[in-house]
CSV table of C-alpha atoms in Angstrom, one decimal:
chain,number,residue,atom,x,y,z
A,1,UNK,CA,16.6,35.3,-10.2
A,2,UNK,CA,19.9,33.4,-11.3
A,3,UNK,CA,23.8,34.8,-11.2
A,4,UNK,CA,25.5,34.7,-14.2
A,5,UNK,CA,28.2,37.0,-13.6
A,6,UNK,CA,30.3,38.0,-10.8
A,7,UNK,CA,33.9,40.7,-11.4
A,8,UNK,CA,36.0,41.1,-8.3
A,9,UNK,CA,38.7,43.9,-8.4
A,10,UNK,CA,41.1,44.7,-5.9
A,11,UNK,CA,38.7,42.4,-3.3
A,12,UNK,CA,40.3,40.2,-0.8
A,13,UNK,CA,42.5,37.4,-3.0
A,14,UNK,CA,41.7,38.9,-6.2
A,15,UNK,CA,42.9,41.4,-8.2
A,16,UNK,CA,40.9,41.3,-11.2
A,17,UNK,CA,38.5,38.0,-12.0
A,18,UNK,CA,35.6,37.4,-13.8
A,19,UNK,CA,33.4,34.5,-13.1
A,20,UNK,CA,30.4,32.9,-14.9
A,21,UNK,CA,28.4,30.5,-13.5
A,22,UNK,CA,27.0,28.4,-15.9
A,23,UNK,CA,24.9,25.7,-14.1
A,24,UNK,CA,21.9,25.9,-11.3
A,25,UNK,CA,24.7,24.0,-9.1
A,26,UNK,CA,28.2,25.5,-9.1
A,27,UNK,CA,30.2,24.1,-6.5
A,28,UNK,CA,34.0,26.2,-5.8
A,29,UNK,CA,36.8,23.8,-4.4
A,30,UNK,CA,40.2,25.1,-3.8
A,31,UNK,CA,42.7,24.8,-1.0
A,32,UNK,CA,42.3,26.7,2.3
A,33,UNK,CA,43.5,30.6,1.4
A,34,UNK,CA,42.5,30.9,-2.3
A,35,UNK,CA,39.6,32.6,-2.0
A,36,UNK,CA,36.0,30.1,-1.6
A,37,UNK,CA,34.7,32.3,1.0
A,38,UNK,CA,35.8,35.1,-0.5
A,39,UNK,CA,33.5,34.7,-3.6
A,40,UNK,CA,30.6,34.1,-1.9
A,41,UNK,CA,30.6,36.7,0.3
A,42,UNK,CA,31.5,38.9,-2.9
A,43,UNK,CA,28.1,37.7,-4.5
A,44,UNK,CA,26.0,37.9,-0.9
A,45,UNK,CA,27.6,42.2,-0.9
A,46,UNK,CA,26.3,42.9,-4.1
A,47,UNK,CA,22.6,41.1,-4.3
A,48,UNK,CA,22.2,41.9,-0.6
A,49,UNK,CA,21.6,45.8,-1.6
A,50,UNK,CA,19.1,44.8,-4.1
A,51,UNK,CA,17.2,42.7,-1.3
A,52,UNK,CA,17.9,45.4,0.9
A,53,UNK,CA,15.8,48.0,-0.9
A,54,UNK,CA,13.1,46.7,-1.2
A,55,UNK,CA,12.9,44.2,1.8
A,56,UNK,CA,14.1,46.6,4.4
A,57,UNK,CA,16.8,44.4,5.2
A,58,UNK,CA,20.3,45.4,6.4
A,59,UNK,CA,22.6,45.4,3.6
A,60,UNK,CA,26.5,44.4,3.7
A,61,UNK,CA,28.7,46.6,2.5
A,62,UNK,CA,32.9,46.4,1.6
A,63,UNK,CA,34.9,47.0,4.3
A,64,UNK,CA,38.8,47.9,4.5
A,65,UNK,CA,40.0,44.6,5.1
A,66,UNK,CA,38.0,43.2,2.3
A,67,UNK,CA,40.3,45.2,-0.2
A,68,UNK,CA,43.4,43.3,-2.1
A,69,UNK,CA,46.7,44.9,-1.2
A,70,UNK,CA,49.6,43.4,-3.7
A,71,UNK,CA,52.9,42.5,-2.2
A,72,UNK,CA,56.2,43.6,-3.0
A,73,UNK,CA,58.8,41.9,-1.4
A,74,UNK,CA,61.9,43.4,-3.2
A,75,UNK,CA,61.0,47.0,-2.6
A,76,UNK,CA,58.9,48.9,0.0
A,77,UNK,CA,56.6,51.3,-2.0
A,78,UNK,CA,54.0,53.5,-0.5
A,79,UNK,CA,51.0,53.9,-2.6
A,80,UNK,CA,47.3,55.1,-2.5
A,81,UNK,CA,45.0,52.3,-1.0
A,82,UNK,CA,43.0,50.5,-4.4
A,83,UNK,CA,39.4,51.0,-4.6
A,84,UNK,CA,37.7,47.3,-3.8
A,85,UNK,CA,35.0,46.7,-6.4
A,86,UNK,CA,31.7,44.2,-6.8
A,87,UNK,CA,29.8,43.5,-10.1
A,88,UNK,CA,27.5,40.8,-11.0
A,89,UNK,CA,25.1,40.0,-14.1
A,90,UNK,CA,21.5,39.4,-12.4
A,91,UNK,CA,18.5,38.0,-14.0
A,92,UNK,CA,15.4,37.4,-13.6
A,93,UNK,CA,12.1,35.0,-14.9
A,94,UNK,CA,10.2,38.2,-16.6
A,95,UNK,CA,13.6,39.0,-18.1
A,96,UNK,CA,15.0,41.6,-16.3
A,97,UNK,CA,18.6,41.8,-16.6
A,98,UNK,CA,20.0,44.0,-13.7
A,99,UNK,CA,23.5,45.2,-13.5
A,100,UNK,CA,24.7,45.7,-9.7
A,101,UNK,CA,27.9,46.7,-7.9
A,102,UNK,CA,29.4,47.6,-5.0
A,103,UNK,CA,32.8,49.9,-4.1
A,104,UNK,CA,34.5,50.8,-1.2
A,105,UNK,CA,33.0,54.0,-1.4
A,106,UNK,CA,29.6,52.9,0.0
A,107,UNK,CA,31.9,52.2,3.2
A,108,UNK,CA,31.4,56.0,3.6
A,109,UNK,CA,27.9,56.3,1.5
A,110,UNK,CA,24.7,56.8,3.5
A,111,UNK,CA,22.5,55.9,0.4
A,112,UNK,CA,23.1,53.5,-2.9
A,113,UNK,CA,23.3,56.6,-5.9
A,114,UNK,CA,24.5,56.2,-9.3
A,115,UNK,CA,26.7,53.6,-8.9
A,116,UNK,CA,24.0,50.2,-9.6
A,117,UNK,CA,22.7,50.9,-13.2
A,118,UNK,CA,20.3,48.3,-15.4
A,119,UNK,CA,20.9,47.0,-18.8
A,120,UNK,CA,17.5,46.9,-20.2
A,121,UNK,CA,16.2,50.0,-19.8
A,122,UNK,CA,16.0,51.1,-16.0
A,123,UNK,CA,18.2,53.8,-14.7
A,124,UNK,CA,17.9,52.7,-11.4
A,125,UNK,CA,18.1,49.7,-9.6
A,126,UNK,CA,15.3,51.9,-7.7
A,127,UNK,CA,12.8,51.2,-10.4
A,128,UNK,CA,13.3,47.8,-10.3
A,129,UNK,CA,12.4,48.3,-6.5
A,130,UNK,CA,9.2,50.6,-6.7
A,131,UNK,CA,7.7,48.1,-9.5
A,132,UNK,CA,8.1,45.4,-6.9
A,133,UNK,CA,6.7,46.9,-3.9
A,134,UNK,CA,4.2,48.0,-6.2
A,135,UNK,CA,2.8,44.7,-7.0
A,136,UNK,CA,3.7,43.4,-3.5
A,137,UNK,CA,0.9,46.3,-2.3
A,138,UNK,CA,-1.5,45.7,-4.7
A,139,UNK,CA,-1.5,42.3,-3.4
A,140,UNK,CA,-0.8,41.1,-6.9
A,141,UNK,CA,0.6,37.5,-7.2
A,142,UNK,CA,4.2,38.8,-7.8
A,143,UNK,CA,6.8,35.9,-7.5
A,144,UNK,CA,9.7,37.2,-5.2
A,145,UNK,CA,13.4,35.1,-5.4
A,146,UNK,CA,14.8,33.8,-2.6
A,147,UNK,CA,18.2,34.7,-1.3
A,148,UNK,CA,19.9,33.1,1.7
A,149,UNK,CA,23.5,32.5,2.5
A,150,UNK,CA,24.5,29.9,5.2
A,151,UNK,CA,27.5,30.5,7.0
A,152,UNK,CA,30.1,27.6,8.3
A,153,UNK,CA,28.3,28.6,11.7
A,154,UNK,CA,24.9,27.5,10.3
A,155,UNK,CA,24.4,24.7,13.0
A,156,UNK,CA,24.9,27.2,16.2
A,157,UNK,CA,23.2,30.5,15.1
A,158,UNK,CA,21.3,31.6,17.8
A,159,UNK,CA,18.8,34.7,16.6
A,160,UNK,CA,17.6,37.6,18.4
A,161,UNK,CA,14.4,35.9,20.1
A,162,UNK,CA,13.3,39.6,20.2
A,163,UNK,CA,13.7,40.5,16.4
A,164,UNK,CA,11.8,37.0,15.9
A,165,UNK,CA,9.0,37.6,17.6
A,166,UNK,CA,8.7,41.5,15.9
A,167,UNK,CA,8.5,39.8,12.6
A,168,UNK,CA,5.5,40.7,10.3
A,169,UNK,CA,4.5,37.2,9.1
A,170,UNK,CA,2.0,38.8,7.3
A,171,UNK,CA,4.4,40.6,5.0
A,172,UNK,CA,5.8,38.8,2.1
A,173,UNK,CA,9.5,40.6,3.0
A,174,UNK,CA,9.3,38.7,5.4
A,175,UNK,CA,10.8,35.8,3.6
A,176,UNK,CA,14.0,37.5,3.7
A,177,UNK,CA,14.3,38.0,7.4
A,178,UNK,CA,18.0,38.0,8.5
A,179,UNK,CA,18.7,36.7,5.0
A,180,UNK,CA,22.5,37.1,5.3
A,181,UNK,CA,22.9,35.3,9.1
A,182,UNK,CA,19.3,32.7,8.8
A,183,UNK,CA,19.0,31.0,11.7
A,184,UNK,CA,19.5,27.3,11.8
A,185,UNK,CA,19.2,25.9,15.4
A,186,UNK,CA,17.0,23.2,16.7
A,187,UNK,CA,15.5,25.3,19.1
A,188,UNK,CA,13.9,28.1,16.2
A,189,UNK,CA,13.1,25.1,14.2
A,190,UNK,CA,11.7,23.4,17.0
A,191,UNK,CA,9.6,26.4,18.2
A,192,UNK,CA,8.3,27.1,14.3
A,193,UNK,CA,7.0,23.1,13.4
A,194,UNK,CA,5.4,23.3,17.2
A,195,UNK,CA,3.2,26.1,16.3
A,196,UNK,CA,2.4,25.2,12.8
A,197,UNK,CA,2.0,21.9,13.7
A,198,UNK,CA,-0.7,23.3,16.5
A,199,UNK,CA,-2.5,25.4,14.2
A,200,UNK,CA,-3.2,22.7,11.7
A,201,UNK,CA,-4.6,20.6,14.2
A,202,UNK,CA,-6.6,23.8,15.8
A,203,UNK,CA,-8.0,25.4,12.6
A,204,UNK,CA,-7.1,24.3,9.0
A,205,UNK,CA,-3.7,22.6,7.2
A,206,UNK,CA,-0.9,25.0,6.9
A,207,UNK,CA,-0.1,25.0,3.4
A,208,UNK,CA,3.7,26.3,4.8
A,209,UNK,CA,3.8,23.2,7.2
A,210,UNK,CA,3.0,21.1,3.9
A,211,UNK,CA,5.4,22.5,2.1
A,212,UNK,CA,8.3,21.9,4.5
A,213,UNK,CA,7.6,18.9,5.5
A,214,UNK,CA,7.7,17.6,1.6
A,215,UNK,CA,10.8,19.5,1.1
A,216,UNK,CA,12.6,17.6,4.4
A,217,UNK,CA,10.8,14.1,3.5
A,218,UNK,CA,12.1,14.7,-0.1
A,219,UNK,CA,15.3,15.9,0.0
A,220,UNK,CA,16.6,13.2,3.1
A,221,UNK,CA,14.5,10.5,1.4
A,222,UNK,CA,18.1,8.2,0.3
A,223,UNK,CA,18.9,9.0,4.2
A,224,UNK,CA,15.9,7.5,5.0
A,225,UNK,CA,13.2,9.9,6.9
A,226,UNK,CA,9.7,8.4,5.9
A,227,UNK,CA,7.9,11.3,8.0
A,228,UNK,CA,8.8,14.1,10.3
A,229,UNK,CA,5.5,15.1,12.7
A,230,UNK,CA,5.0,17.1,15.8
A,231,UNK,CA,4.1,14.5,19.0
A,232,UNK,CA,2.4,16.4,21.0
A,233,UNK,CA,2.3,14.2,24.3
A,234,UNK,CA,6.1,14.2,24.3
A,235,UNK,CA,6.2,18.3,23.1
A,236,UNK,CA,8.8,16.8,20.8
A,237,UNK,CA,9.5,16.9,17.0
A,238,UNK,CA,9.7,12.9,16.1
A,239,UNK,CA,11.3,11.4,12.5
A,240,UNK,CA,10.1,8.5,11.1
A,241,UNK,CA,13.2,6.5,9.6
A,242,UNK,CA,11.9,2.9,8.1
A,243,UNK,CA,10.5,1.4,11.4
A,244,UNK,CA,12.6,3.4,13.8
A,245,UNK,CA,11.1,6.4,15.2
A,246,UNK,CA,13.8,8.8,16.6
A,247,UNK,CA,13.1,12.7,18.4
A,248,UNK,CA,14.4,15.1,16.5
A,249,UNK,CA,16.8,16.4,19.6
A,250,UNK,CA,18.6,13.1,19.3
A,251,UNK,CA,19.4,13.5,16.1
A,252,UNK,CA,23.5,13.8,14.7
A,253,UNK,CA,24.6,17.1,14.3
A,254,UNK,CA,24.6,16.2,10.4
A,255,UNK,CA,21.2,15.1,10.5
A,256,UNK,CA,19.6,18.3,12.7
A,257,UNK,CA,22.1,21.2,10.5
A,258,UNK,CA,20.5,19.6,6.8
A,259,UNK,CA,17.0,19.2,8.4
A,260,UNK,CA,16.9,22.8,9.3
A,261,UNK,CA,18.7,24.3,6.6
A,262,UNK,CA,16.4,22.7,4.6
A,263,UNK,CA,13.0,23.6,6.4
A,264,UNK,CA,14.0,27.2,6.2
A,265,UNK,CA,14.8,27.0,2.7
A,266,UNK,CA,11.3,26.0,2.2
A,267,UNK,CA,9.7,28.1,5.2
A,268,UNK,CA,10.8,31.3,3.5
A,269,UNK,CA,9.5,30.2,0.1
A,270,UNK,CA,6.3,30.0,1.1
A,271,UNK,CA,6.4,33.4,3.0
A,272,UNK,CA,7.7,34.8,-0.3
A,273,UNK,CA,5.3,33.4,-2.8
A,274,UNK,CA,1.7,32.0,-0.9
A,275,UNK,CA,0.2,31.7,-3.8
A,276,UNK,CA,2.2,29.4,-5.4
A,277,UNK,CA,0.6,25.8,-5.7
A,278,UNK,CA,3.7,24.4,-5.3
A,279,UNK,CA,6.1,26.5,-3.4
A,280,UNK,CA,9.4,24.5,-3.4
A,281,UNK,CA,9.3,25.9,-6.8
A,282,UNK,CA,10.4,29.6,-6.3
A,283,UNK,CA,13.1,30.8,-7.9
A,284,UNK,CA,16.5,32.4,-6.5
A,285,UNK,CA,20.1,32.0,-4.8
A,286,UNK,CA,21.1,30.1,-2.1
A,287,UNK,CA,24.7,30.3,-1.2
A,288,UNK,CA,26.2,27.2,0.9
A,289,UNK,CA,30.2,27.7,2.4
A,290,UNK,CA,30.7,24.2,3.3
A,291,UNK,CA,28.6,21.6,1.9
A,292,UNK,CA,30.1,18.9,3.8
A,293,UNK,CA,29.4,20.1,7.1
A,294,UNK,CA,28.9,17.6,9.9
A,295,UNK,CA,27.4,15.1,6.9
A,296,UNK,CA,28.2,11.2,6.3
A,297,UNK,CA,30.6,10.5,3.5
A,298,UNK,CA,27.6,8.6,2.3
A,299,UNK,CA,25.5,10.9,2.2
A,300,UNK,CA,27.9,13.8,0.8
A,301,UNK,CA,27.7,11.3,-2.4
A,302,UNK,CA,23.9,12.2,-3.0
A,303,UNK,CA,23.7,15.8,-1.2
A,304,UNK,CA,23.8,17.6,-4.6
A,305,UNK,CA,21.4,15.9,-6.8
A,306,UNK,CA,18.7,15.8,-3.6
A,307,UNK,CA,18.8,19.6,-3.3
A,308,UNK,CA,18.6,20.1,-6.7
A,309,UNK,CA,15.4,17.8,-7.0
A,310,UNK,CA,13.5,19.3,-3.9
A,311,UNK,CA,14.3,23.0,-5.3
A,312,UNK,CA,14.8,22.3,-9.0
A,313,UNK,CA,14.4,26.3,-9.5
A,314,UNK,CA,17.3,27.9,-6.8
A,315,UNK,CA,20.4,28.3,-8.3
A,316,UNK,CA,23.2,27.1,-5.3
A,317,UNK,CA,26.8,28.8,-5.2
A,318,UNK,CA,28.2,26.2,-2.8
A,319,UNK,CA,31.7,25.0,-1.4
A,320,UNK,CA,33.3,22.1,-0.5
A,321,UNK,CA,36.4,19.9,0.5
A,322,UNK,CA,34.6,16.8,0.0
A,323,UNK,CA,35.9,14.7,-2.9
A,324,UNK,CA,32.6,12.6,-2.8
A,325,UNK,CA,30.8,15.8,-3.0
A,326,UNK,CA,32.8,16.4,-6.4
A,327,UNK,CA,32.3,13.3,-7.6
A,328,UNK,CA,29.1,13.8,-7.8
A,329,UNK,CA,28.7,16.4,-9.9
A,330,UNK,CA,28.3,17.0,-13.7
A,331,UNK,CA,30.2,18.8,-16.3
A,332,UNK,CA,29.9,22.3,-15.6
A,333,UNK,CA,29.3,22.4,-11.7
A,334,UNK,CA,33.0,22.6,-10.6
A,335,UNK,CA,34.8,25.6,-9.9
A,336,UNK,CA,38.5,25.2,-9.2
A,337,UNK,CA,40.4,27.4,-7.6
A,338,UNK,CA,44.3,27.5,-7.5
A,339,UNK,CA,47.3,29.0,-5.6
A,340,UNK,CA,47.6,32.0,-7.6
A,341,UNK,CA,43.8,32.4,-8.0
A,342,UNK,CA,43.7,35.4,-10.3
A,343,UNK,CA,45.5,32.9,-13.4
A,344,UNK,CA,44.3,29.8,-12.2
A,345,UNK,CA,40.3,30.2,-11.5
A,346,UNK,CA,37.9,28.6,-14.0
A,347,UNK,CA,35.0,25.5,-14.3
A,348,UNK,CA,37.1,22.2,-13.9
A,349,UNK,CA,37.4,19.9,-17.1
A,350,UNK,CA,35.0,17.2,-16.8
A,351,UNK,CA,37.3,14.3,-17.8
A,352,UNK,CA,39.1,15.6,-14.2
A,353,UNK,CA,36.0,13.6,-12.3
A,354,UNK,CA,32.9,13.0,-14.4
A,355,UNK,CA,32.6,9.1,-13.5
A,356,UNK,CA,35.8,8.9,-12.1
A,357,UNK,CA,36.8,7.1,-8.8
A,358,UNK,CA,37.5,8.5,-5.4
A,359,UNK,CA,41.2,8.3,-6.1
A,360,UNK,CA,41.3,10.4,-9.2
A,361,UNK,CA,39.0,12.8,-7.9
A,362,UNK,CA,41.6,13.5,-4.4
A,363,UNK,CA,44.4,13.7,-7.1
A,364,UNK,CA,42.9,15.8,-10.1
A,365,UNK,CA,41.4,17.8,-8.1
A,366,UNK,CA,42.2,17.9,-4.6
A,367,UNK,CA,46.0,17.5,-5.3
A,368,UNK,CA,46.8,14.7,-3.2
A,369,UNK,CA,49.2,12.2,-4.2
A,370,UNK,CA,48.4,9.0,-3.9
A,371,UNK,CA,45.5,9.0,-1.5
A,372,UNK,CA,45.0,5.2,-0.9
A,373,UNK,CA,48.2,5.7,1.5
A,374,UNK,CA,48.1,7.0,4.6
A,375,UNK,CA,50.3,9.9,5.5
A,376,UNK,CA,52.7,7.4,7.6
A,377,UNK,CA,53.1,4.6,4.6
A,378,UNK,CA,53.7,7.1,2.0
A,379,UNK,CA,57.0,8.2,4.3
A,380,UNK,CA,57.9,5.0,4.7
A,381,UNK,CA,57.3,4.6,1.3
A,382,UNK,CA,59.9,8.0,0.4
A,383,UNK,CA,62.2,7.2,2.8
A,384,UNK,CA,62.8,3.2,1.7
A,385,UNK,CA,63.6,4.9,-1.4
A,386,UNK,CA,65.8,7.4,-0.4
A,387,UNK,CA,67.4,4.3,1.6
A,388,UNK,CA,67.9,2.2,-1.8
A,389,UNK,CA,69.4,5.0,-3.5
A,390,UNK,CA,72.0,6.0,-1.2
A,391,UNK,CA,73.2,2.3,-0.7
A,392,UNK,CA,73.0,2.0,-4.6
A,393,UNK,CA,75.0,5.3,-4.5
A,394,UNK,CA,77.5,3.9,-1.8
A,395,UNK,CA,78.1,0.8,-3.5
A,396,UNK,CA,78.7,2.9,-7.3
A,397,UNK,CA,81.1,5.3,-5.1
A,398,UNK,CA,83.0,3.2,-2.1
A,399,UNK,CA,85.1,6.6,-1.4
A,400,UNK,CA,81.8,8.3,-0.2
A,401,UNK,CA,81.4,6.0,2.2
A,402,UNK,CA,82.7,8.0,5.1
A,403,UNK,CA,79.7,10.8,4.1
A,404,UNK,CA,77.3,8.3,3.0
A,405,UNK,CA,77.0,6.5,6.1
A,406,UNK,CA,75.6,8.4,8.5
A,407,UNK,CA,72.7,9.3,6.2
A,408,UNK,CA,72.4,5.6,5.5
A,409,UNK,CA,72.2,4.6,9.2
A,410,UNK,CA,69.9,7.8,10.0
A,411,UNK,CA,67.6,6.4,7.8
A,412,UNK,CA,67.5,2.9,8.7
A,413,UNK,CA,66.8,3.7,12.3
A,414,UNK,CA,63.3,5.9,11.0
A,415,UNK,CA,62.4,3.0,8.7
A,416,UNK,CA,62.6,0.8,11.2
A,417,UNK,CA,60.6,2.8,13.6
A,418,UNK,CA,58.0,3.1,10.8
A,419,UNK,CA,58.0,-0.8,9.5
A,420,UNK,CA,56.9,-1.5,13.4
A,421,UNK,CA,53.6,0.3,12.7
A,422,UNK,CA,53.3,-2.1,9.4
A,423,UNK,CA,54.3,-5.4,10.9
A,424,UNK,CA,51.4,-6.9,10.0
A,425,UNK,CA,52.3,-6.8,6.8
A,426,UNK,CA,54.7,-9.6,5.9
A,427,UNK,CA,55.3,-9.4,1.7
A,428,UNK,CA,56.0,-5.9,2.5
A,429,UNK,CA,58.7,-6.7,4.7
A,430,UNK,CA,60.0,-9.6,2.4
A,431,UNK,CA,60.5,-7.4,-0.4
A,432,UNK,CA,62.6,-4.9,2.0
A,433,UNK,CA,64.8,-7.8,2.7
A,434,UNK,CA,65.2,-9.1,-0.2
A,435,UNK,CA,66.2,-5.6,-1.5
A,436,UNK,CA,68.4,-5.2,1.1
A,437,UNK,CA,70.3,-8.2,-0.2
A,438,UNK,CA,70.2,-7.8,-3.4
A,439,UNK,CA,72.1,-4.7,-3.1
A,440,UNK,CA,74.7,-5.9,-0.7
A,441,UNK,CA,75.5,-8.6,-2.9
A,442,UNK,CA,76.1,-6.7,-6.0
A,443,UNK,CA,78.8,-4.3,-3.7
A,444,UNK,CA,80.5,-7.5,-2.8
A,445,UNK,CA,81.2,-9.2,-5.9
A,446,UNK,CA,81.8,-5.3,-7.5
């Protein structure tokens, strides 16, 4: 299952945009307001009440508040509310192509009619549905896509202990357990390696234990975890990094959120697909809102291409505000999102930061001018030249002196206040001076 397609109307910042993704990795960047979140809840509404059919799983539907309302700040104009509207191009491996959307009307719906239609050939996403659980119940080796989105509140999820222990491992739907809220916290992970861990010493290897201990080995492998094992002296889950051996609860926040985001990537693979030989295989989405989170610049650089080798069949709708996340990536991957995101939304040109350095990248694409200064030297930078050109000014115009001044001294006293903080740095300073008397000269001998 892969997204190709995604048309928001009249849904939270836009009013009418199409979007492709092109790539198995699209990460969206944009400044806070214009609309990352937005899109991927947009995609997680409409697949959710395909998963939902068949999985038993609550959907998410559109609510009021999702809906785009269009200023008007030179008139005051009453008019009916817009309808909010979802679409997105799904496909799939055997080549289904299913069409699905989502209105404001299924705020009030009890049931998904007419409104989610195929392309090739079934009236109903229903069909689709009823051939699933038909091969699901014939215990026929049916490959089933994942779909997960984790939140910006991955790390501190706690789950309903309750719900968890109700769970039918013994159902392939399973997989898709609280698919749109997955739980990430050390104490579900803890509790889930502990009892696999025990059963694989008690009666014969877990091929699920396998699989996500490969997928956490492989995908931390440049942050160096060796092995991850349950110790069952210490009742503790112990990492293996070179020659240091660390438990897990002692881990950064970075390390513990990407550890367990990545275990239950691969834990619901295998409940999905058992049969697979290789489960970190399976097909499907996996939204991400934050990247970044609580991770090491150093490791933001590598993030990308590690998921994509553990799980080189998920397609990932991700964001970001990490430039070392976006240099990272290749042409294609980069969403950009601007101000007025209805006109300005498309994939970033590679030559923007394909091989280019951290600086370019914070400029072309995080629009921050001159980022090699900190906030402090760039005004000192702004206001020295403010300073230059009014005494340049002063000196051109003698009889403005009287207005001039008190500018000119207002700005001497907040350079000066600034240059304190950059004392060390004495050429600085020497130019400033030197400056400073070039341009007195010149008004003297004027």
């Amino acid at each position: 299952m892969r997204l190709d397609k995604l048309w928001l109307k009249n849904f939270r910042n836009f009013s009418n945009t199409e979007l492709k993704f092109m790539n198995n990795f699209t990460v969206i960047v944009g400044e806070n307001g214009t609309g990352k979140t937005a899109i991927m809840d947009g995609i997680s509404i409409v697949i959710s009440e395909l998963i939902a059919i068949f999985a038993k799983e609550e959907s998410r539907k559109i609510d009021h508040a999702d809906i785009f309302l269009k200023r008007n700040i030179h008139q005051l104009t009453i008019e009916p509310r817009p309808m909010a509207v979802i679409e997105c191009l799904v496909k799939f491996e055997n080549e289904w192509s299913i069409y699905l959307d989502d209105d404001i009307d299924k705020f009030w719906a009890s049931e998904l009619v007419d409104r989610i239609s195929s392309v090739y050939g079934y009236s109903s996403v229903y069909k689709l549905a009823d051939e699933v659980e038909f091969y699901i119940d014939l215990d026929i080796e049916f490959p089933l896509p994942i779909f997960v989105y984790y939140h910006t509140n991955r790390l501190w999820t706690t789950s309903d202990s309750e719900y968890t222990e109700k769970l039918n491992l013994d159902s392939r739907y399973a997989g898709y357990s609280n698919f749109l809220k997955p739980t990430t916290n050390e104490s579900e992970f803890k509790k889930w390696f502990i009892k696999m861990s025990m059963i694989n010493l008690n009666e014969k290897p877990s091929n699920a234990l396998t699989s996500v201990k490969t997928a956490i080995k492989k995908c931390l492998e440049r942050a160096g975890i060796i092995d991850i094992y349950y110790e069952h002296l210490t009742n503790e889950i112990i990492l293996i990094f070179g020659e240091e051996v660390i438990p897990f609860y002692l881990l950064s926040d970075g390390y513990r959120s990407m550890i367990s985001m990545v275990a239950d990537i691969a834990y619901r693979m295998t409940i999905l697909n058992p049969f697979l030989d290789d489960h970190l295989k399976t097909h499907g989405i996996v939204l991400i809102d934050e990247l970044d989170l609580h991770l090491h610049p150093k490791w933001q650089r590598n993030i990308v291409e590690d998921l994509k080798s553990t799980f080189p069949n998920v397609q990932f709708i991700t964001t970001t505000h990490s430039p070392f996340i976006v240099q990272s990536l290749q042409p294609g991957e980069l969403l950009l999102l601007g101000e007025h995101t209805d006109e300005s939304l498309g994939l970033a040109s590679p030559q923007l930061f394909v091989n280019k350095s951290l600086e370019d990248v914070s400029t072309n694409i995080m629009g921050i001018k001159h980022p090699q200064r900190n906030q402090k030297l760039q005004d000192l930078f702004n206001l020295t030249k403010e300073y230059y050109s009014m005494i340049k000014e002063k000196i051109e115009n003698p009889e403005q002196t009287p207005i001039l001044d008190p500018s000119i001294n207002e700005l001497k006293s907040r350079i000066d206040e600034l240059t304190v903080i950059f004392s060390d740095n004495i050429a600085f300073h020497a130019i400033l001076e030197l400056e400073k008397e070039e341009l007195e000269r010149k008004g003297k001998n004027k």
